[in-house]
Coordinates of C-alpha atoms and ligand atoms in Angstrom, one line a residue:
X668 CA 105.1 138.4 69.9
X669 CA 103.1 136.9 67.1
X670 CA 102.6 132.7 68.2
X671 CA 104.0 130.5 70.9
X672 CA 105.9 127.8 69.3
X673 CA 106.7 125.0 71.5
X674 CA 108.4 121.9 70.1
X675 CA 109.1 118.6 72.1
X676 CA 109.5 115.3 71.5
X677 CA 105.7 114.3 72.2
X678 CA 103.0 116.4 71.7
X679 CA 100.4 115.6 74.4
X680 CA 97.7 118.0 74.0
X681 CA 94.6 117.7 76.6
X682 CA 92.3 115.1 75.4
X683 CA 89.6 116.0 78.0
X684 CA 88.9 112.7 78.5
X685 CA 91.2 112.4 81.8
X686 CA 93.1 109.7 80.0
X687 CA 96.2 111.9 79.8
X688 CA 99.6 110.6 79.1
X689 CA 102.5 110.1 82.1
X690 CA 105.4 111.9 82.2
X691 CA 105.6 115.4 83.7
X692 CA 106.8 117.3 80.8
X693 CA 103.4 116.6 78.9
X694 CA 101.8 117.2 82.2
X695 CA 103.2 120.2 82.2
X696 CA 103.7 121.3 78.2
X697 CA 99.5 121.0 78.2
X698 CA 99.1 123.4 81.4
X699 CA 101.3 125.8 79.5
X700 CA 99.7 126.0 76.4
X701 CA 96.3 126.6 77.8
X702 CA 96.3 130.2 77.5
X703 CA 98.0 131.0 74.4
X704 CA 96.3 130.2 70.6
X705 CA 99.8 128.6 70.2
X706 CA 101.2 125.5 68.1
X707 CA 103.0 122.4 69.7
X708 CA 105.0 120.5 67.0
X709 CA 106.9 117.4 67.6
X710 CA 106.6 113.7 67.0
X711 CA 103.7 111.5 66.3
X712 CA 104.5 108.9 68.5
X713 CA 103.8 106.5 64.8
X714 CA 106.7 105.7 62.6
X715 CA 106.4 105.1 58.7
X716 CA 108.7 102.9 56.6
X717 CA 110.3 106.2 54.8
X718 CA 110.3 110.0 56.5
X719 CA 108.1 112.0 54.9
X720 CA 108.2 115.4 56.3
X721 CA 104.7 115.4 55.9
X722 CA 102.3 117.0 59.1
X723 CA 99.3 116.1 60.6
X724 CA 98.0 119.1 62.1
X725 CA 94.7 118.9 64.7
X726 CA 93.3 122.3 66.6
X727 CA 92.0 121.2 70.2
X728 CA 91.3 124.0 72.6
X729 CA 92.9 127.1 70.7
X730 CA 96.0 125.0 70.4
X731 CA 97.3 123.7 67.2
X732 CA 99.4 120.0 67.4
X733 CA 101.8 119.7 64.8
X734 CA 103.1 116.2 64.1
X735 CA 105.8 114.3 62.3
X736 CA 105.8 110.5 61.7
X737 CA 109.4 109.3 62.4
X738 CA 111.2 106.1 61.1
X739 CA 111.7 103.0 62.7
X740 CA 115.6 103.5 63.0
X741 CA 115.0 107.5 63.8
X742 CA 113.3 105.6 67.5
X743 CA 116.1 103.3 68.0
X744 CA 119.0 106.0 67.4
X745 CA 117.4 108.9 68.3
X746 CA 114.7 108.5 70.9
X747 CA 115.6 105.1 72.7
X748 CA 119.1 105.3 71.7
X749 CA 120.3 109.0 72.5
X750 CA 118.1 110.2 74.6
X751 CA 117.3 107.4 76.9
X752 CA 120.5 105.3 76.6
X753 CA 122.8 108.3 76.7
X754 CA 121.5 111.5 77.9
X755 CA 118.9 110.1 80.4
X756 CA 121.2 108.2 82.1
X757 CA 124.7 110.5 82.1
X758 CA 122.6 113.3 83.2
X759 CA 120.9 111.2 85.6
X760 CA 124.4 110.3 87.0
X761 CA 124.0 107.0 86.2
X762 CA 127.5 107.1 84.0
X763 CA 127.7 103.1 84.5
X764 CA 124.1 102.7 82.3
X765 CA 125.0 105.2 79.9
X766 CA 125.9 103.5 75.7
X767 CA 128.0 105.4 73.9
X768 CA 127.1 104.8 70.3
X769 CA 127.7 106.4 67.2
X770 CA 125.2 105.4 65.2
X771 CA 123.1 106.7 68.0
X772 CA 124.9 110.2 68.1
X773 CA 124.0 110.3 64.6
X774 CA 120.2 109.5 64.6
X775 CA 120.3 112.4 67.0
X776 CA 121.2 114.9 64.5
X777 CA 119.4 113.3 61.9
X778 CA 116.1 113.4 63.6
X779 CA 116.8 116.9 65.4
X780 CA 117.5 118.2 61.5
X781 CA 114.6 116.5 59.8
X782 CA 112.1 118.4 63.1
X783 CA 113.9 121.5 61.9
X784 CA 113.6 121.5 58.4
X785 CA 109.8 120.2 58.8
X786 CA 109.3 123.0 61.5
X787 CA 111.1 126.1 59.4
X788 CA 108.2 126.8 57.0
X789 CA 105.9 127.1 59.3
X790 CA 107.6 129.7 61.4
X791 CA 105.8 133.2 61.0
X792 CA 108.4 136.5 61.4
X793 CA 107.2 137.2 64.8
X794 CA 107.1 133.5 65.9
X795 CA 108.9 132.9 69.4
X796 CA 109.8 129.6 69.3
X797 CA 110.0 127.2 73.1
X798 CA 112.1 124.3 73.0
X799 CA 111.8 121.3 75.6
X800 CA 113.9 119.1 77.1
X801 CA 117.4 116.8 76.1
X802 CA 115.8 115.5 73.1
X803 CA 116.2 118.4 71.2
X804 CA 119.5 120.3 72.4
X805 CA 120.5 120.7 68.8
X806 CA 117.9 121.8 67.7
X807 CA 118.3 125.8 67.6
X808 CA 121.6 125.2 65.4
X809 CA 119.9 123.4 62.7
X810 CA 116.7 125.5 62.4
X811 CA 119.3 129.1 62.3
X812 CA 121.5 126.7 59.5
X813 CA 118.2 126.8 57.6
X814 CA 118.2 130.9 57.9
X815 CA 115.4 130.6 60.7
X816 CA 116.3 133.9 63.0
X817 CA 113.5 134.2 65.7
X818 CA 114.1 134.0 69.4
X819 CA 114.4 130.7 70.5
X820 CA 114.9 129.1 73.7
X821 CA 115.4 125.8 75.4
X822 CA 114.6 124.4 78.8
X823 CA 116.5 121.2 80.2
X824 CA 113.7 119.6 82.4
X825 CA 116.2 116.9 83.8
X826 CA 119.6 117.7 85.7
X827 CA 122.6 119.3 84.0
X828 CA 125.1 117.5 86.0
X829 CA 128.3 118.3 87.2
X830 CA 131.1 119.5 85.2
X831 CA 133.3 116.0 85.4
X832 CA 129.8 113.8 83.9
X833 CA 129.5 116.0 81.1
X834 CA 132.8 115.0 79.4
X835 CA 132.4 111.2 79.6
X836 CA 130.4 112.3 76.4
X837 CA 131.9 111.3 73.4
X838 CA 131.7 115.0 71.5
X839 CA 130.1 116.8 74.5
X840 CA 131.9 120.1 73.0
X841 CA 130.0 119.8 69.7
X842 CA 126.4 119.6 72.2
X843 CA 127.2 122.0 74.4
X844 CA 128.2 124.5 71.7
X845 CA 125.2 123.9 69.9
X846 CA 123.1 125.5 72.9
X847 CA 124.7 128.7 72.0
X848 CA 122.7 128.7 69.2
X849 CA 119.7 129.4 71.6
X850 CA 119.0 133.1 73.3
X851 CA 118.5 131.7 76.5
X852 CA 118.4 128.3 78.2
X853 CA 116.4 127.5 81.1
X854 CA 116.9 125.1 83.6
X855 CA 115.2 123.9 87.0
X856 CA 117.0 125.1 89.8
X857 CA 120.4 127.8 90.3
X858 CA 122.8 124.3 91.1
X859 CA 122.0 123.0 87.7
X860 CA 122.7 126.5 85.9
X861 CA 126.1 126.8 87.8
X862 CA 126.8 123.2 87.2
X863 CA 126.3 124.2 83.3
X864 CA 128.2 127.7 83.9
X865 CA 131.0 125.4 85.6
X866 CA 131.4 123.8 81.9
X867 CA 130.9 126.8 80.0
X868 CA 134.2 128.0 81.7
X869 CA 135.7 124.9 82.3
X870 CA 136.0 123.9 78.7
X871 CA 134.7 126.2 76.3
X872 CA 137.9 129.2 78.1
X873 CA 134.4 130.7 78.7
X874 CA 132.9 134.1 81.2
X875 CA 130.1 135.2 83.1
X876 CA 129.8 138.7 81.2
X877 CA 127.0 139.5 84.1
X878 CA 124.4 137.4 86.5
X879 CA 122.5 135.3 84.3
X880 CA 124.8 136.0 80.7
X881 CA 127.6 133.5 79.3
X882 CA 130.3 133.9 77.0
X883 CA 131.7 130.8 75.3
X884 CA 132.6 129.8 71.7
X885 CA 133.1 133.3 71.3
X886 CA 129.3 134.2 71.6
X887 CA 127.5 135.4 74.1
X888 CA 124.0 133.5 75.9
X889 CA 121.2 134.2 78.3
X890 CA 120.8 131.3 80.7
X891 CA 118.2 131.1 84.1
X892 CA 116.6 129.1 86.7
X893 CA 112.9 128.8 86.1
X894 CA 111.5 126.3 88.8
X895 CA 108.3 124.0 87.3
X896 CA 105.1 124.0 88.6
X897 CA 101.8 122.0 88.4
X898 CA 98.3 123.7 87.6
X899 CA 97.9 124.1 91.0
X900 CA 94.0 126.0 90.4
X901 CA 93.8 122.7 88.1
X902 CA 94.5 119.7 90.7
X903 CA 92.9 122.0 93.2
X904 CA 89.6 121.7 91.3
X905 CA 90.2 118.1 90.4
X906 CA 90.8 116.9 94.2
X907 CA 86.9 118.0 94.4
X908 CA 85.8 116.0 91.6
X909 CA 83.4 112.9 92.0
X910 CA 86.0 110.3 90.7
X911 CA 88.8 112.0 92.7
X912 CA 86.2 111.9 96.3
X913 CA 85.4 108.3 95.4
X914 CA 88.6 106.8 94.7
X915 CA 90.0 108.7 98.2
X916 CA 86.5 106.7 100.2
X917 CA 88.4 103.6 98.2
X918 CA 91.3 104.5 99.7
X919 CA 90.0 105.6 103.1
X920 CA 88.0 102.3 103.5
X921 CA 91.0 100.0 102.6
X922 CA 93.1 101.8 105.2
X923 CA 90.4 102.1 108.7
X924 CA 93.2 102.1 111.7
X925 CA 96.0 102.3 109.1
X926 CA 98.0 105.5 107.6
X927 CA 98.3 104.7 103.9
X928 CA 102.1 105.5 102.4
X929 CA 101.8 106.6 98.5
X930 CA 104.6 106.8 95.9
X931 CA 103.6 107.9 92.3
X932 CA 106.2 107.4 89.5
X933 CA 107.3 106.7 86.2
X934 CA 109.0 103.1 86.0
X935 CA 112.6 104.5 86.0
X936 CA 115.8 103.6 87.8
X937 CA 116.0 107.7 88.3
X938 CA 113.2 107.4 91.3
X939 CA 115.1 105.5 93.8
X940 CA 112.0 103.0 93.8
X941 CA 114.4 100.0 95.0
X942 CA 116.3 102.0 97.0
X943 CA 112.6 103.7 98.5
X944 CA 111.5 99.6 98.9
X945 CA 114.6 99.0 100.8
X946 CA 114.1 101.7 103.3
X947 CA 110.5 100.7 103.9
X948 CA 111.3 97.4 104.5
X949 CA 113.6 99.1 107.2
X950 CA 110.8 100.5 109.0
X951 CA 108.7 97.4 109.1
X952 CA 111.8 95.6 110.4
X953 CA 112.6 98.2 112.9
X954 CA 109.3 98.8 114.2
X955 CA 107.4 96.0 114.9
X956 CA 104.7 98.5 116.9
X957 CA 104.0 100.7 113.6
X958 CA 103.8 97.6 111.0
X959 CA 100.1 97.1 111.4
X960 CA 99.8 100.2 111.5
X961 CA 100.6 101.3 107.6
X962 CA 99.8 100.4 104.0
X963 CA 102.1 101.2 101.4
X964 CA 101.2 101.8 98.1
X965 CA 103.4 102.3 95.2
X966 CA 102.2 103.0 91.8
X967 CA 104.7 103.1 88.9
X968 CA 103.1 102.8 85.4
X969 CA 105.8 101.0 82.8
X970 CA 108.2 103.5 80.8
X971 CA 111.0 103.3 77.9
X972 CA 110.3 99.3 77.9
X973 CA 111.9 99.3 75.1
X974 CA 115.3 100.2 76.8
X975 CA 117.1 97.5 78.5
X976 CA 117.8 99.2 81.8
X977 CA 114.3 99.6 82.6
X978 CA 113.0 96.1 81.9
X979 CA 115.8 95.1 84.3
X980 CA 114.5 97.2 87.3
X981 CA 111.0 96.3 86.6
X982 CA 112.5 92.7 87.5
X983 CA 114.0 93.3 90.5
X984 CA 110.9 95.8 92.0
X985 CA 108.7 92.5 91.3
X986 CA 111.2 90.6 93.5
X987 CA 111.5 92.8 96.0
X988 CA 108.3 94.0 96.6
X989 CA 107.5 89.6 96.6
X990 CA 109.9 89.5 99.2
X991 CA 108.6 92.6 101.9
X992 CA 105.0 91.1 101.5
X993 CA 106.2 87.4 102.0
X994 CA 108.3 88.5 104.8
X995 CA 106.0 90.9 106.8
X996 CA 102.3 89.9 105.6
X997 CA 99.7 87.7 108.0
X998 CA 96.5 86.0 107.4
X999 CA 94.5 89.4 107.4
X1000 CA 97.0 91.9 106.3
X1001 CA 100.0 92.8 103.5
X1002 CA 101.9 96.1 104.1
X1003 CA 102.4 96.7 100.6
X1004 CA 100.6 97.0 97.0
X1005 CA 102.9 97.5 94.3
X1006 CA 100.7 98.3 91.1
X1007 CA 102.1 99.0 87.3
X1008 CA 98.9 100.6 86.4
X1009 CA 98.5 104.1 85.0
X1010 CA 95.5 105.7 87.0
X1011 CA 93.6 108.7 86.0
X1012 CA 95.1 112.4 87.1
X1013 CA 91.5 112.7 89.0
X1014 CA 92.0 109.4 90.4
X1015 CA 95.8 109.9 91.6
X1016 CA 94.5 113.1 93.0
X1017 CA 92.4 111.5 95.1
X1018 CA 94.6 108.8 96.4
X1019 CA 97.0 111.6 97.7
X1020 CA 94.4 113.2 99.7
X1021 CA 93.7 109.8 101.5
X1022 CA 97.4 109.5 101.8
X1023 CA 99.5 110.5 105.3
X1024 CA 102.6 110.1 103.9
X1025 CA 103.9 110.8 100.4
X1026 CA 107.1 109.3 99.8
X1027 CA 109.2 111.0 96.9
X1028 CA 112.6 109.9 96.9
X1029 CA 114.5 110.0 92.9
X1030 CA 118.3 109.4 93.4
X1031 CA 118.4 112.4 90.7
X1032 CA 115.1 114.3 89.5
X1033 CA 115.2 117.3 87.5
X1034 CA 112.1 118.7 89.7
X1035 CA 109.8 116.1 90.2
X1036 CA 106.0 117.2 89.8
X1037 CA 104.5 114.4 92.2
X1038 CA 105.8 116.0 95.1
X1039 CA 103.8 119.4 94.5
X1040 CA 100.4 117.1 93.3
X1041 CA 100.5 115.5 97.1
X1042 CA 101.0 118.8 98.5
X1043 CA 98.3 119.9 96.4
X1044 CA 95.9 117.2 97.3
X1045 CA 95.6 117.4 101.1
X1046 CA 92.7 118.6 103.3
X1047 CA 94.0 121.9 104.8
X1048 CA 92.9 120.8 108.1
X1049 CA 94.4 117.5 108.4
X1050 CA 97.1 117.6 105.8
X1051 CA 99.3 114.8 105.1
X1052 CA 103.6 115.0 105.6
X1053 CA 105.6 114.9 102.3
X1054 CA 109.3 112.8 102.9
X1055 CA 111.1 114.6 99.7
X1056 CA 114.7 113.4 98.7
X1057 CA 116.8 116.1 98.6
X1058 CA 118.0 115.3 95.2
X1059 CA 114.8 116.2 93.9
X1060 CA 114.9 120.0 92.2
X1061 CA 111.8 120.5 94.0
X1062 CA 113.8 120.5 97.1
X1063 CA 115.1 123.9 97.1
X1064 CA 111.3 124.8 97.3
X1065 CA 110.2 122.2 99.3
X1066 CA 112.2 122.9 102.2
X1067 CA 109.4 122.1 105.0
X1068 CA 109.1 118.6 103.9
X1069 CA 111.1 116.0 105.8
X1070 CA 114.4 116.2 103.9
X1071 CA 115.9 112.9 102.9
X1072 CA 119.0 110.8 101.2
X1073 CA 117.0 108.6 99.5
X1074 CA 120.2 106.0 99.1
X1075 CA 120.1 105.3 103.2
X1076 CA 117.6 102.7 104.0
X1077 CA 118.1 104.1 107.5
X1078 CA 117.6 107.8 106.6
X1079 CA 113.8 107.0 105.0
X1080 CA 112.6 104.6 108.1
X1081 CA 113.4 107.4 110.5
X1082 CA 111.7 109.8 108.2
X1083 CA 108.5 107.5 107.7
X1084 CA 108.4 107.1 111.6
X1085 CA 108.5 110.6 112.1
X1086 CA 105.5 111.2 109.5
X1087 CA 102.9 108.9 111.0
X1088 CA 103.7 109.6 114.7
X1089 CA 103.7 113.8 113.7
X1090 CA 100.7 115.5 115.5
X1091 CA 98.8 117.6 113.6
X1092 CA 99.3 121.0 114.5
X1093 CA 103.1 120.4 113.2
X1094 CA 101.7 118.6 109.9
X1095 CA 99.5 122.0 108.9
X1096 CA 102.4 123.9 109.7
X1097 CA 104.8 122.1 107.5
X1098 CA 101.9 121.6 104.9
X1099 CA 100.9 125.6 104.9
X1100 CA 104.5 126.8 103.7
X1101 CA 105.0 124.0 101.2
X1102 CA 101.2 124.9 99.7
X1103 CA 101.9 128.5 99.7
X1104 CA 104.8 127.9 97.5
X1105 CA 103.1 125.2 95.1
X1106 CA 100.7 127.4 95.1
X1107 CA 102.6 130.9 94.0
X1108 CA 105.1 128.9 92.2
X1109 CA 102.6 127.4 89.5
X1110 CA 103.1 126.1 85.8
X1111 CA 101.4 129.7 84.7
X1112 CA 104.3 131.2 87.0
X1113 CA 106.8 129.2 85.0
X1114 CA 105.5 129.7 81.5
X1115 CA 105.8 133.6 82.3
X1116 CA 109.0 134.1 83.9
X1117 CA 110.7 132.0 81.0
X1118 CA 108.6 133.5 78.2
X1119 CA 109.1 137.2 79.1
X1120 CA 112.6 136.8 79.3
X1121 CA 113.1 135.2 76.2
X1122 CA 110.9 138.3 74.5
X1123 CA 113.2 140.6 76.6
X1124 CA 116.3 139.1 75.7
X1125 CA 119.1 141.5 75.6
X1126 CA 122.1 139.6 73.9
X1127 CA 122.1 140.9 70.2
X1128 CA 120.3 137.9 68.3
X1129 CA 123.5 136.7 66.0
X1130 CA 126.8 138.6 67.8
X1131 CA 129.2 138.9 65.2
X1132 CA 131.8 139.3 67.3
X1133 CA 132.6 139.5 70.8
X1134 CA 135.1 140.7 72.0
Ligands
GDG1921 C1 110.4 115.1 83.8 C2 111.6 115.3 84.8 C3 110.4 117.2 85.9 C4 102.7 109.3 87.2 N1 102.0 108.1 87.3 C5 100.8 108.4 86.7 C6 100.8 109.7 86.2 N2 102.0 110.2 86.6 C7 102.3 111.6 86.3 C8 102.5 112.4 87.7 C9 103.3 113.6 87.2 C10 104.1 113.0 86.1 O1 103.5 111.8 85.7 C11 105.5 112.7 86.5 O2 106.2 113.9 86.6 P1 107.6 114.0 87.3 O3 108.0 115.5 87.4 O4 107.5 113.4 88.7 O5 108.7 113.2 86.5 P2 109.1 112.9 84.9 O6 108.0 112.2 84.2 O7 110.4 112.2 85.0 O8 109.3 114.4 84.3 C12 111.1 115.8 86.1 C13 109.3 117.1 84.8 O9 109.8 116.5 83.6 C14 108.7 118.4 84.5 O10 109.7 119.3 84.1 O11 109.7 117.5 87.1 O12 112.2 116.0 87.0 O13 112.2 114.0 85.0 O14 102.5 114.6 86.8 O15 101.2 112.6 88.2 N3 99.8 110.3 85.6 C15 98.7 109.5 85.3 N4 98.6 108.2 85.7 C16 99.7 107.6 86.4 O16 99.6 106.4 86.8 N5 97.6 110.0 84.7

């Protein structure tokens, strides 16, 4: 293999500065790229009046960022149209948010053929090229209609949902077929590769050949489940760091007698946070021993607040959060701080360790990365207790951390009780296994796997036929 190509939408490479973007794919995309003198090509994040085509092209650390200024239209259609007011939503099972647009479905292709035709020249003959996430399905088909014939792959970092969601979209056919186009596609976890296998034979009269190889359209493709990780040496390094020990003293000092409650998240209907509020305004109403007892924290920087769907939640979190602290707060005391800042990585480290509880509960979460951070974060000897939904992808990992359906109210009290009243010798055993696993199961772990099979693909790279 000559170079690592990765392309996604952003391109987030490490500024050193500790001011890094949200969003776990970037989180993740940089950790990946450490190692390799690779490129990372996508957008800008500027748009111009007309495309241009032209790149801006910056070496930091041994990696090479490639970027494309898009048009003001190419954001609305492509990247706040499709992919946040169609895919995001659909694949997030939230059918009832999702616009079905053409003019969208057409800025999809548009932009997805302008990244491929600005990306083709700079593809050397060994090149292995990396794509990321629902921005870019189609992106394979337009780079090989431009002769391009290097191994490509394609990991989904959200959900592919189930079979019946899929064809509520208008020309779902035309996407899916277009991931043939890849040699292999990667997703999180073995429910959302069955869930696509499902479709595969469902609607395109497709096979499994073998464990791990489709047939559809008549051609033949490699798919997997490769499980994200965090830099777990990384966050283990940056838990010790002077900003990450100071903002934990913060932390510890605003919480003497109290067990502090932490939620970290993206701004996004996808991460239950009403549905989290609700249930911890459960457990204040149910126990009135245990109120003064906690502090809940919930930080949730502002995404997409472009798209409608999320300036409406944001609404209704101000409101409800209003209504627990009017509700259960005295003269000396609030039980909760809701705050739409974006901390620093060191700093969020740092507030997990102080934490005793981290409370992760998406409706629908492709992995979720926070929940292996806090796990990350805690002093070995008096770890803290993770309450996971179990419709995080991380929860097929994450089995030793209390297990919950984050839509019951009732379901997350009882799970928040059971945190702060759990001794200790119980919380290192729960928080050993989980660490272990975050641990093993890093972002270098990921890269790997995915990478070497991709380079060790055995489907012939254009079957003519198959028969
Ligand atoms: C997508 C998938 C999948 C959050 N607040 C702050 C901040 N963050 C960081 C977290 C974490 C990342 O953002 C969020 O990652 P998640 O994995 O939880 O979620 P998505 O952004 O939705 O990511 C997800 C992931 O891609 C990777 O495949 O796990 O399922 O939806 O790293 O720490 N970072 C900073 N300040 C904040 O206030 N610096």
């Amino acid at each position: 293999m000559n170079r690592l190509i990765v392309v996604s939408n952003r391109v987030n490479p490490p500024s050193g500065d500790g001011e890094e973007t949200v969003g776990g794919l970037a989180m993740a995309l940089a950790a990946a790229l450490k190692e390799y003198s690779g490129v990372w090509f996508g957008w800008s994040g500027r748009t111009v009046p007309k495309f241009t085509g032209e790149l801006h092209t910056e070496t930091v650390g041994g990696v090479t960022a490639a970027t494309v200024d898009l048009e003001e239209v190419d954001l609305d259609e492509y990247y706040n149209g499709y992919a946040n007011k169609t895919l995001w939503p659909l694949f997030h099972y939230r059918a009832d948010l999702a616009a079905f647009d053409r003019a969208f479905d057409k800025g999809y292709t548009r932009v997805n053929r302008r990244f491929a035709e600005t990306l083709a020249p700079l593809v050397g003959r060994d090149d292995v090229i990396w794509v990321h996430d629902y921005h870019l399905i189609p992106l394979a088909k337009e780079l090989r209609a431009l002769g391009v014939t290097n191994r490509i792959g394609f990991f989904l970092h959200i959900p592919w949902p189930a079979h019946q969601l899929v064809v509520n979209l208008p020309r779902h056919r035309q996407l899916v077929e277009s991931m043939f186009d890849y040699d292999l596609v990667g997703f999180q976890t073995a429910e959302y590769q069955q869930a696509f296998e499902e479709y595969v034979l469902n609607e395109a009269d497709g096979q499994v050949v073998r464990p791990g190889c489709l047939k559809g359209y008549g051609r033949l493709l490699e798919v997997g489940a490769y499980p994200i990780g965090i830099d777990a040496a990384d966050f283990a390094r940056m838990t010790r760091s002077s900003r990450a020990r100071r903002m934990r003293d913060l932390m510890t000092a605003a919480t003497v007698f109290r067990h502090l409650i932490v939620g970290v998240d993206r701004l996004d209907y996808s991460k239950g946070l009403e549905e989290r509020f609700l249930g911890f305004e459960h457990f204040l109403a149910q126990n009135p021993d245990l109120r003064r007892e906690v502090l809940m924290l919930q930080i949730a920087p502002v995404s997409r607040e472009a798209v409608e769907a999320y300036q409406e939640i944001r609404g209704r979190l101000d409101t409800l959060s209003g209504r627990i602290n009017a509700e259960y707060s005295d003269v000396d005391w609030a039980p909760f701080r809701y705050v739409n800042k974006n901390y620093r990585r060191d700093e969020l480290a740092g507030i997990y360790g102080a934490a005793r509880v981290g409370l992760v509960t998406p409706l629908r979460d492709g992995m979720n990365l926070v929940a292996k951070e806090f796990v990350a974060a805690q002093n070995p000897e008096d770890p803290g207790v993770l309450i996971l939904s179990r419709f995080a992808g991380a929860a097929r990992q994450m089995q030793d951390a209390l297990l919950v359906n984050p839509n019951s109210p009732e379901d997350v009290a009882d799970a928040l009780k059971r945190a702060i009243v759990m001794e200790r010798p119980e919380r290192i055993r729960r928080w050993r296994t989980l660490f272990d696993s975050v641990q093993r199961e890093d972002v270098t772990a990921w890269r790997d796997a995915f990478v070497a099979a991709l380079t060790a693909r055995t489907v012939p790279l254009k079957p003519a036929l198959v028969v």
